Every structure is written in C-alpha cells, then in structure tokens.
Short mmCIF file of C-alpha atoms and ligand atoms in Angstrom, two decimals:
data_model
loop_
_atom_site.label_atom_id
_atom_site.label_comp_id
_atom_site.label_asym_id
_atom_site.label_seq_id
_atom_site.Cartn_x
_atom_site.Cartn_y
_atom_site.Cartn_z
CA MET H 49 22.21 150.54 119.48
CA THR H 50 23.04 153.64 120.46
CA SER H 51 22.85 157.50 118.41
CA ILE H 52 26.85 157.67 118.46
CA ASP H 53 27.40 154.18 116.98
CA GLN H 54 24.43 155.23 114.54
CA PRO H 55 25.72 156.04 111.12
CA VAL H 56 26.60 159.25 109.90
CA THR H 57 26.70 160.46 106.27
CA ARG H 58 29.14 162.20 105.51
CA SER H 59 28.70 165.66 103.51
CA ALA H 60 31.77 167.40 101.52
CA THR H 61 33.09 169.70 103.52
CA GLU H 62 33.95 167.36 107.00
CA PRO H 63 34.43 170.05 110.30
CA VAL H 64 37.60 170.42 110.63
CA VAL H 65 38.86 168.27 114.16
CA LEU H 66 37.49 165.27 112.14
CA GLY H 67 40.17 166.97 109.09
CA GLY H 68 38.03 169.45 107.19
CA THR H 69 39.88 172.75 107.13
CA LEU H 70 38.71 175.55 107.85
CA ALA H 71 35.93 176.93 105.52
CA HIS H 72 36.41 180.17 106.73
CA GLN H 73 38.46 182.13 109.61
CA VAL H 74 36.14 184.79 111.18
CA ALA H 75 37.36 188.37 112.64
CA PRO H 76 41.11 188.21 110.90
CA ALA H 77 41.27 192.16 112.77
CA PRO H 78 43.03 191.90 116.26
CA TRP H 79 41.56 194.02 118.19
CA PRO H 80 41.82 196.39 120.21
CA ARG H 81 42.00 198.64 116.54
CA VAL H 82 43.92 201.83 116.44
CA ALA H 83 40.83 204.14 115.68
CA GLY H 84 43.42 206.93 113.85
CA ARG H 85 44.20 210.17 116.23
CA GLU H 86 45.71 208.29 119.05
CA MET H 87 48.86 209.44 118.14
CA GLU H 88 48.04 212.48 118.12
CA LEU H 89 46.10 212.69 120.59
CA LEU H 90 49.40 211.45 122.96
CA GLY H 91 51.66 214.00 121.47
CA GLU H 92 50.01 216.76 122.50
CA VAL H 93 49.44 215.64 125.90
CA VAL H 94 53.05 214.88 125.99
CA GLN H 95 53.93 218.33 124.68
CA SER H 96 52.22 219.86 127.33
CA GLY H 97 53.12 218.03 130.49
CA LYS H 98 49.42 217.67 131.79
CA TRP H 99 49.71 214.27 131.72
CA ALA H 100 48.09 213.32 135.02
CA PHE H 101 44.06 214.22 136.05
CA ASP H 102 41.34 217.09 135.29
CA GLY H 103 43.20 217.75 131.81
CA PRO H 104 41.43 219.59 128.43
CA LEU H 105 40.82 215.84 126.93
CA GLU H 106 39.43 213.77 130.52
CA ALA H 107 36.55 216.79 130.66
CA GLU H 108 35.79 216.73 126.63
CA PHE H 109 35.56 212.63 126.91
CA GLU H 110 33.78 213.16 129.78
CA SER H 111 30.80 215.29 128.25
CA ARG H 112 30.94 213.37 124.92
CA PHE H 113 30.80 210.01 126.76
CA ALA H 114 28.31 210.90 129.75
CA ALA H 115 26.43 212.37 126.19
CA PHE H 116 26.07 209.25 123.95
CA GLN H 117 25.03 207.20 126.05
CA ASP H 118 21.93 210.62 127.51
CA ALA H 119 23.26 210.53 130.25
CA ASN H 120 24.05 214.81 132.18
CA TYR H 121 27.22 213.37 134.22
CA GLY H 122 29.83 211.52 133.59
CA LEU H 123 33.76 210.86 135.37
CA CYS H 124 36.26 209.05 134.55
CA VAL H 125 38.06 206.93 136.64
CA ALA H 126 40.88 204.38 137.18
CA ASN H 127 38.70 200.94 136.16
CA GLY H 128 35.42 199.32 136.34
CA THR H 129 35.63 197.87 139.28
CA VAL H 130 36.70 201.47 141.17
CA ALA H 131 33.35 202.58 139.18
CA LEU H 132 30.99 200.54 141.42
CA GLN H 133 32.84 201.03 144.19
CA LEU H 134 32.58 205.05 144.15
CA ALA H 135 29.31 205.13 142.89
CA LEU H 136 28.51 202.91 146.61
CA GLU H 137 30.51 204.69 148.94
CA ALA H 138 28.89 208.28 146.74
CA LEU H 139 25.50 206.86 148.24
CA ASP H 140 27.01 206.32 151.22
CA ILE H 141 26.72 202.53 150.78
CA GLY H 142 29.12 200.31 154.22
CA VAL H 143 29.26 198.40 156.64
CA GLY H 144 26.10 196.55 157.21
CA ASP H 145 24.34 197.59 153.62
CA GLU H 146 22.93 194.38 151.45
CA VAL H 147 24.01 195.56 147.60
CA ILE H 148 22.24 192.75 145.53
CA VAL H 149 23.82 191.87 142.24
CA PRO H 150 23.60 188.31 139.73
CA GLY H 151 25.11 185.29 140.27
CA LEU H 152 26.26 185.30 137.36
CA THR H 153 28.24 187.98 136.24
CA TRP H 154 32.46 188.61 137.14
CA GLN H 155 33.13 189.24 140.42
CA ALA H 156 34.19 193.24 140.19
CA THR H 157 29.89 193.70 140.45
CA ALA H 158 29.78 191.80 143.87
CA ALA H 159 33.32 192.83 145.00
CA ALA H 160 32.50 196.24 144.68
CA PRO H 161 30.43 196.28 147.12
CA LEU H 162 32.44 193.43 149.77
CA ASP H 163 36.12 196.25 149.53
CA ILE H 164 33.59 199.05 151.15
CA ASN H 165 31.80 196.35 153.61
CA ALA H 166 29.22 195.71 152.23
CA ILE H 167 27.36 192.37 151.55
CA PRO H 168 27.30 191.37 148.44
CA VAL H 169 23.86 189.29 148.15
CA LEU H 170 23.93 186.49 144.90
CA ALA H 171 20.78 186.99 142.62
CA ASP H 172 19.70 184.29 140.17
CA VAL H 173 19.44 184.91 136.79
CA GLU H 174 16.39 185.07 134.42
CA PRO H 175 17.27 182.42 132.04
CA GLY H 176 16.59 184.39 129.29
CA THR H 177 18.72 186.91 128.72
CA TYR H 178 21.15 185.32 131.96
CA CYS H 179 20.57 189.08 133.63
CA ILE H 180 19.76 189.43 137.02
CA ASP H 181 15.90 188.28 138.01
CA PRO H 182 13.57 191.11 138.60
CA ALA H 183 11.41 188.57 140.95
CA GLU H 184 15.19 186.84 142.57
CA VAL H 185 15.72 190.89 144.04
CA GLU H 186 12.06 191.02 145.04
CA ARG H 187 13.02 188.21 147.09
CA LEU H 188 15.88 189.21 148.52
CA ILE H 189 14.54 192.86 149.54
CA THR H 190 15.56 192.88 153.07
CA ALA H 191 15.65 196.47 155.57
CA ARG H 192 18.75 196.59 155.62
CA THR H 193 19.50 196.38 151.02
CA ARG H 194 20.76 199.70 149.66
CA ALA H 195 21.22 199.08 146.38
CA ILE H 196 20.42 196.57 143.31
CA ILE H 197 23.63 196.44 141.09
CA PRO H 198 21.49 195.17 137.94
CA VAL H 199 24.90 194.20 135.39
CA HIS H 200 24.02 193.92 131.32
CA LEU H 201 25.42 190.61 130.89
CA TYR H 202 27.08 189.83 126.98
CA GLY H 203 23.73 190.72 124.26
CA SER H 204 21.82 191.12 126.20
CA LEU H 205 19.74 194.39 128.90
CA ALA H 206 18.29 193.99 132.65
CA ASP H 207 15.25 194.00 132.11
CA MET H 208 14.93 197.95 133.06
CA ASP H 209 11.30 198.60 133.63
CA ARG H 210 10.56 195.95 136.57
CA LEU H 211 14.00 197.00 138.29
CA CYS H 212 13.32 200.78 138.87
CA ASP H 213 9.95 199.90 139.49
CA ILE H 214 11.36 197.77 142.22
CA GLY H 215 13.73 199.97 143.27
CA ALA H 216 11.48 203.18 143.54
CA ARG H 217 9.13 200.91 145.51
CA HIS H 218 11.95 199.77 148.03
CA GLY H 219 13.44 203.85 147.55
CA ILE H 220 16.91 201.40 146.55
CA ALA H 221 19.58 203.12 143.99
CA VAL H 222 20.03 201.22 140.66
CA ILE H 223 23.39 201.01 139.56
CA GLU H 224 23.72 200.10 136.48
CA ASP H 225 27.12 198.20 135.98
CA CYS H 226 27.79 198.76 132.41
CA ALA H 227 30.53 197.21 131.65
CA HIS H 228 29.55 194.67 128.98
CA ALA H 229 27.10 197.27 127.17
CA HIS H 230 28.67 200.74 125.68
CA GLY H 231 27.12 201.91 123.55
CA SER H 232 23.46 199.79 124.38
CA GLN H 233 20.01 201.35 124.42
CA TRP H 234 16.99 200.43 126.30
CA ARG H 235 13.59 201.56 125.10
CA GLY H 236 16.30 204.06 122.42
CA GLN H 237 18.05 205.19 126.06
CA GLY H 238 21.91 204.40 126.75
CA THR H 239 22.38 201.81 129.31
CA GLY H 240 23.78 203.84 132.40
CA SER H 241 21.51 206.89 132.05
CA LEU H 242 18.43 204.86 132.89
CA GLY H 243 19.32 204.54 136.88
CA THR H 244 20.41 205.95 139.61
CA LEU H 245 24.46 206.03 138.32
CA GLY H 246 26.48 203.90 136.01
CA CYS H 247 29.14 202.17 135.68
CA PHE H 248 31.58 201.29 132.49
CA SER H 249 34.40 200.04 132.01
CA PHE H 250 38.04 200.42 129.28
CA GLN H 251 39.52 197.53 129.91
CA LEU H 252 41.83 196.52 127.41
CA PHE H 253 38.51 193.71 125.48
CA LYS H 254 35.86 196.02 125.85
CA THR H 255 34.33 197.22 122.82
CA LEU H 256 35.69 201.28 124.12
CA THR H 257 38.54 200.69 125.67
CA ALA H 258 42.71 202.17 126.70
CA GLY H 259 43.98 199.61 127.78
CA GLU H 260 42.46 200.42 131.26
CA GLY H 261 40.18 203.03 132.30
CA GLY H 262 36.53 203.21 134.02
CA PHE H 263 34.11 205.31 133.70
CA VAL H 264 30.80 206.87 136.14
CA THR H 265 27.47 208.09 135.09
CA THR H 266 24.84 210.26 136.59
CA ASN H 267 22.14 212.18 136.25
CA ASP H 268 22.31 214.04 139.51
CA PRO H 269 24.44 217.33 139.39
CA LYS H 270 25.02 215.77 144.44
CA LEU H 271 26.51 212.56 143.08
CA ARG H 272 28.73 214.43 140.52
CA GLU H 273 29.87 215.85 142.60
CA ARG H 274 30.67 213.14 145.42
CA ILE H 275 31.99 210.65 142.43
CA TYR H 276 34.80 214.13 141.88
CA SER H 277 35.38 213.56 145.40
CA LEU H 278 35.51 210.65 145.66
CA ARG H 279 37.95 209.64 143.30
CA ASN H 280 40.13 212.87 143.37
CA CYS H 281 41.66 211.12 147.23
CA GLY H 282 38.23 213.87 148.93
CA ARG H 283 38.64 217.36 147.37
CA ARG H 284 35.74 219.88 145.82
CA ARG H 285 36.02 219.55 142.19
CA ALA H 286 36.46 223.26 141.12
CA GLY H 287 33.78 224.94 139.68
CA SER H 288 31.37 223.27 141.44
CA ALA H 289 28.64 225.03 143.37
CA ASP H 290 27.04 222.58 145.18
CA GLU H 291 26.25 224.77 148.62
CA ASN H 292 26.25 222.02 151.05
CA TRP H 293 29.61 219.93 149.21
CA ARG H 294 30.95 218.77 152.94
CA ALA H 295 34.59 216.91 152.51
CA ILE H 296 34.84 212.97 152.58
CA GLN H 297 37.91 210.29 153.33
CA SER H 298 38.96 209.38 150.17
CA GLY H 299 41.67 207.56 148.43
CA ASN H 300 43.33 207.83 144.69
CA TYR H 301 41.04 206.71 141.90
CA ARG H 302 40.99 209.42 139.38
CA MET H 303 41.95 208.77 135.07
CA THR H 304 45.46 209.66 133.73
CA GLU H 305 44.89 212.06 130.18
CA PHE H 306 47.28 210.30 128.69
CA GLN H 307 44.49 207.11 128.73
CA ALA H 308 41.63 210.01 128.41
CA ALA H 309 43.59 210.66 124.76
CA MET H 310 42.74 206.82 123.43
CA LEU H 311 39.71 207.32 125.06
CA LEU H 312 38.78 210.37 122.42
CA ALA H 313 40.70 209.02 119.43
CA GLN H 314 38.86 205.90 119.80
CA PHE H 315 35.43 206.67 120.42
CA ASP H 316 36.15 208.83 116.83
CA ALA H 317 35.70 205.19 115.53
CA PHE H 318 32.40 203.97 118.42
CA GLU H 319 29.76 205.00 116.58
CA ASP H 320 30.71 203.31 113.56
CA GLN H 321 31.11 200.17 115.66
CA ALA H 322 28.27 199.89 117.77
CA CYS H 323 25.78 200.41 115.40
CA GLN H 324 27.32 197.52 113.10
CA ARG H 325 28.47 195.07 116.84
CA ASP H 326 24.03 195.64 116.77
CA ARG H 327 23.16 194.59 113.00
CA ASN H 328 25.35 191.78 112.85
CA ALA H 329 24.34 190.73 116.56
CA ASN H 330 20.28 190.36 115.46
CA ALA H 331 21.06 189.27 112.12
CA ILE H 332 23.35 186.42 113.76
CA GLU H 333 20.47 185.95 116.67
CA ALA H 334 17.66 185.44 113.24
CA ARG H 335 19.95 182.83 111.96
CA LEU H 336 20.70 181.49 115.43
CA ALA H 337 16.39 180.94 116.30
CA GLU H 338 16.28 179.07 112.69
CA LEU H 339 19.31 175.56 113.30
CA PRO H 340 18.26 173.44 115.93
CA GLY H 341 20.69 172.08 118.63
CA VAL H 342 21.25 176.86 119.37
CA ALA H 343 18.63 179.22 121.26
CA PRO H 344 19.48 183.43 120.92
CA MET H 345 18.95 184.43 123.41
CA ASP H 346 16.27 186.23 124.16
CA HIS H 347 15.68 189.11 122.71
CA PRO H 348 12.51 191.78 124.88
CA GLN H 349 11.52 194.73 123.13
CA GLN H 350 13.20 196.99 124.63
CA ARG H 351 16.40 196.39 123.45
CA THR H 352 16.75 198.68 121.20
CA ARG H 353 21.10 198.36 120.27
CA ILE H 354 22.46 195.74 121.56
CA SER H 355 26.45 196.22 121.22
CA PRO H 356 28.11 193.65 123.57
CA TYR H 357 31.37 192.75 124.71
CA GLU H 358 30.94 189.24 124.12
CA PHE H 359 28.11 187.78 121.38
CA VAL H 360 26.33 184.47 124.01
CA PHE H 361 24.36 181.96 122.47
CA LYS H 362 22.70 178.60 124.18
CA PHE H 363 24.19 175.10 123.16
CA LEU H 364 20.82 172.76 124.08
CA ALA H 365 22.69 169.69 125.12
CA GLU H 366 19.55 167.21 124.92
CA GLU H 367 19.68 168.08 120.87
CA TRP H 368 23.32 166.40 120.28
CA ASP H 369 23.44 163.08 120.13
CA GLY H 370 26.85 163.13 123.90
CA LEU H 371 28.33 165.68 122.35
CA SER H 372 29.07 168.39 125.32
CA GLY H 373 29.09 171.60 125.54
CA GLN H 374 32.92 171.56 125.35
CA GLY H 375 33.70 168.94 122.85
CA PHE H 376 31.09 171.45 120.85
CA ARG H 377 33.40 174.63 121.72
CA LYS H 378 36.83 173.78 121.15
CA ALA H 379 34.71 172.20 117.62
CA LEU H 380 33.72 175.24 116.17
CA GLU H 381 36.74 177.08 117.66
CA ALA H 382 38.69 175.08 115.20
CA GLU H 383 35.24 176.32 112.45
CA ILE H 384 35.93 179.61 112.63
CA GLY H 385 39.04 180.79 114.35
CA VAL H 386 38.49 182.09 116.79
CA ASP H 387 38.87 181.54 120.43
CA VAL H 388 35.62 180.29 121.98
CA ASP H 389 34.21 180.74 125.14
CA ARG H 390 31.72 180.19 127.68
CA VAL H 391 29.86 182.52 129.92
CA ASN H 392 30.97 183.37 133.74
CA GLU H 393 31.20 180.70 136.69
CA PRO H 394 28.52 181.59 139.20
CA LEU H 395 29.15 183.55 142.08
CA ASN H 396 28.42 180.83 143.87
CA ALA H 397 31.54 178.44 142.68
CA ALA H 398 33.34 181.26 141.00
CA PRO H 399 37.93 180.75 141.58
CA LEU H 400 38.26 184.17 141.12
CA TYR H 401 35.38 186.11 144.29
CA LEU H 402 37.03 184.21 147.47
CA PRO H 403 35.66 186.65 150.12
CA HIS H 404 37.27 183.95 152.93
CA THR H 405 40.80 184.94 151.30
CA LYS H 406 41.44 188.45 152.71
CA ARG H 407 40.83 189.41 156.51
CA ARG H 408 40.52 192.55 155.52
CA TYR H 409 36.79 191.17 155.37
CA ARG H 410 36.00 189.45 159.05
CA LEU H 411 34.57 192.52 160.53
CA SER H 412 32.14 190.44 162.65
CA ASP H 413 31.72 186.44 162.26
CA ALA H 414 27.66 187.63 161.77
CA HIS H 415 29.77 189.40 158.71
CA TRP H 416 31.59 186.92 157.91
CA GLU H 417 29.26 185.16 157.15
CA ALA H 418 27.29 186.63 155.59
CA VAL H 419 30.20 187.19 152.66
CA ASN H 420 30.08 183.25 151.67
CA PRO H 421 29.20 183.20 148.73
CA GLU H 422 28.27 179.89 148.67
CA ARG H 423 24.76 179.63 151.11
CA PHE H 424 23.76 182.03 147.75
CA LYS H 425 21.28 178.93 145.61
CA LEU H 426 22.12 180.30 142.14
CA PRO H 427 20.35 177.53 139.35
CA MET H 428 20.18 179.55 136.21
CA ALA H 429 23.44 180.50 136.48
CA THR H 430 24.55 177.39 136.98
CA GLN H 431 23.07 176.42 133.84
CA ALA H 432 23.87 179.13 132.11
CA TYR H 433 28.05 178.22 133.17
CA ALA H 434 26.94 175.00 131.40
CA GLU H 435 24.75 175.65 128.58
CA GLY H 436 26.00 179.42 127.18
CA VAL H 437 28.82 179.46 124.56
CA SER H 438 30.48 183.29 124.09
CA LEU H 439 32.45 184.56 121.08
CA PRO H 440 34.32 188.05 121.08
CA HIS H 441 32.89 191.75 120.37
CA LYS H 442 35.17 191.83 117.05
CA VAL H 443 33.73 188.06 115.03
CA LEU H 444 30.98 191.22 115.74
CA LEU H 445 32.90 194.42 112.88
CA ASP H 446 32.94 191.09 110.50
CA ASP H 447 30.03 191.50 108.47
CA ASP H 448 30.80 188.47 107.13
CA ALA H 449 30.85 187.07 110.29
CA VAL H 450 26.99 186.21 110.08
CA CYS H 451 26.82 183.58 108.06
CA ALA H 452 30.43 181.20 108.31
CA VAL H 453 29.66 180.91 112.17
CA ALA H 454 25.84 180.09 111.60
CA ASP H 455 26.76 177.78 109.03
CA ALA H 456 29.73 176.84 110.71
CA ILE H 457 27.69 175.82 113.26
CA ALA H 458 24.74 173.88 110.93
CA ARG H 459 28.09 172.03 110.28
CA LEU H 460 29.36 170.67 113.47
CA PHE H 461 25.10 170.02 114.17
CA GLU H 462 25.47 167.71 110.33
CA HIS H 463 28.15 166.01 112.02
CA ARG H 464 27.46 166.01 115.11
CA GLN H 465 27.46 162.02 116.17
CA ALA H 466 31.11 161.41 114.85
CA LEU H 467 32.04 164.31 116.64
CA ALA H 468 30.91 162.55 119.53
CA ARG H 469 32.91 159.93 119.24
CA TRP H 470 35.95 162.07 118.75
CA GLU H 471 34.33 163.86 122.09
CA THR H 472 34.72 159.52 123.26
CA SER H 473 37.27 158.50 121.81
CA GLY H 474 39.84 161.17 123.28
CA SER H 475 41.20 163.31 120.09
CA SER H 476 39.73 166.93 121.73
C1 PLP C 684 30.57 192.45 134.19
C2 PLP C 684 31.70 192.96 135.03
N1 PLP C 684 31.89 194.36 135.55
C3 PLP C 684 32.31 195.31 136.00
C4 PLP C 684 34.45 194.67 135.81
C5 PLP C 684 35.36 195.32 136.02
O1 PLP C 684 36.19 195.80 135.21
P1 PLP C 684 37.83 196.75 135.57
O2 PLP C 684 37.90 195.68 134.25
O3 PLP C 684 37.74 197.64 134.65
O4 PLP C 684 38.28 196.37 136.57
C6 PLP C 684 33.95 194.25 134.46
C7 PLP C 684 35.30 192.77 134.23
O5 PLP C 684 35.51 193.08 132.50
C8 PLP C 684 32.25 193.31 134.31
O6 PLP C 684 32.74 192.60 132.89
#
C-alpha cells in the first residue's frame, strides 16, 4: 500500500478544497489603504500649481523618509528600477564593469546594471534567508567587479556584516536593494543606510506606496549631488555646496509632487504598520517552527526589525506524502482566502529577464555572452523557487492571521494524504 492509499482519519473540519468551509478570512482589508491625509495633500498640490518636481512636499518626504531609514540623504526618483540604475551611474559604473546581484530576485536588480552596459553576475543565495550568499560573492569577484547589490528579499535581510566587509576589503560598493525592506533594521539600523547607497520602490504592492515611485538613500554628500543631477537631466541641485560638481549627461528620472503628497500621507501610518508587521512576522515564524511540513526562514539576531513586502516560509515536500508545493499553495489559498504565491523564478530561467531579446545589449560578442543569464548555475535559488511559499504583507497587518495561518497549515498537514489524492485525481 502506498502512503497516499492509506486511510485517513477525518477531523471535524475538512480543508476547504475537500469540501470544508472557510474557517477564517485572513486580511480582509484590501491593499493599498488610505491613511488619512491623501486628499488634503493632493488638494494642496493641485492648488499650488507646483505639480512637478523639487516641490515642498517632495523635500519634506525626502528628509523624513531618509531620517527614518537612518540615512543622511534621500532622493525621490521615478521608480525602484531607476533608483538602482542611478545608484550605479552615480558610482560611475558602466560599460564592461561587473555587478554581482543575487540570482533570486525581481528582474529589476539585474536589469539595472544591464541597462547601463554593465554585466550582471548572478550569485546563488543562502538556504536560510534566500538572500545573496556572501561566500558566492567572494568567489565571483574579479578585477572588473565594481559593485554588489544585495537584495533584502521578502522577510529576510542580506548579511550586511559580511557583505560590507567584502566590499571594504575589495574596494567595491555595496548597493542595498530595499524594495522589500522599508522600515526594516539590521542591528537596529535602517536598511539603505548600511551600504554605499540604498534603493527603494514605492510601487503599488510595496509596504509604502504612491502607486509608483522610487527612492535613493546615501550618507555620502557627493553621491547625493550625483543622484540629484542624474535624476534631473544632469542639472546641479539648487543649494549644492559641492565645489567639484560638474554637469553630467542624464535624462528625466524625476517623481511628481502628487506622488510625494501620497507618500507623505501614507508615511503617517507607516511606522505603526512596520512595527505590527514585525510583531506578526515573528509570531507566525515562531508558530511555523513548531509545525510539521513547513519551516520558517532563518532569523539572524542582527535582524532587529522586519517589515516585509511578502512573508515567505518553506514547504518541506518530503513530509507531505505526495502533495506538491503547488497543491499546498492552492489548498492554503482556499483555506485562508488570500493569494498564496511562490517566490521569484531564478534569474537564469526567469521569463522576464531576457537580455538576448534586445539588440542594444550586443555591444560585442563577448558582452553578449557575458550577459547570458543561462551561464550561471543557481541550485539554491532553484530550490527556493520550488519550496518557497509567499503571502502578501497585508496578512501581517491582521493580528488574527497569526493563529489562522498556522491553524490552516496544521489542518492541511493532518489531511495531507487526502490532499495528495485530491491533487493526483486532477481536482486541484
Ligand atoms: C527586489 C526588487 N528590486 C527592484 C524592484 C523595482 O521596483 P519598481 O517596480 O518600482 O521599478 C522591485 C519591484 O518589485 C523588486 O521587487
């Protein structure tokens, strides 16, 4: 008799996909959420006629959000992808330079170096955090390496102690991709203030949003002036005291005052939300550690606050008597009434990271080969794609979700054999 043929003990509550009823709708409130002052501040912008860039609300948001992340300077830009591109260009990184990025991330982290004619070098990730593996970074450094872009992915933070040490030893910049980590802290210090520069996204699904938008943080006054010029067609920032400033070729990567108004309004609610996400992420991880069939991500002690973009944990396939990760995600989604996703595809197989579909990257045959993502082996990122389970961050804004998610997983585990039969019968 195979394990999936064994009789199962039926409990009072069947999983929803097997005919049970939804026990608890997790996170019923939608995202994005209005914080309060949005209409008032947007109205101010409309009346002021100052609709574009360098407005008072943008300046206020820049100083408040930079201070919140513990950085000396912050600059609004068009989106998170542009933030990464400008960070690289501010460091004068360009043609033929190598930039080490994690093989598990949204494609923008690699597309940014690609778009400035640099070579994205894909490093595998650590099994416990899914963030870039410092040992892999060290292995991939060459004489042409100019920067490392660690991504603080989902609920994890990249090991900034080791990465900053590598950067310092090799004279290489560390650009933090903080698109998932607004409000998160490493050793009590805000993300985006630990490396040379930090890059944030304010796209709709992010924890702080204006629909679209991006942000660059730095502690270096010269880089601040460079980023300002790069975002504004090469112009000098009014009030810049940099005597060595020179005009630089660039384009329009600015944010509007309407977006700054939205961000300021959203920021009113942000710190409370970040603390609530941190509390609930830690509480769910503690429950997951006690359950069979799943495992939380590692929680290094330097991770002192986490306000993740998505909450990720591991599905341990070998414990589920034949139920696949895909079947589990579908069953959990029905159980809690919230989208349950997987993590990003590894960039050596991602459907939206395709350098060879654009002729502009054919700078030479050697460059064309260097930017081919298929030349990188990413076994850990591939495993993460198979086992990672992702819940939207709004789940962490529902205090009742801590029990509801854990109870739902325990229920599915109890019925795993019936669920495996449900999946193999094609009902899933
Ligand atoms: C890790 C990471 N970096 C960068 C970005 C790019 O941000 P944007 O969509 O604002 O360009 C994203 C967007 O989802 C992301 O997830």
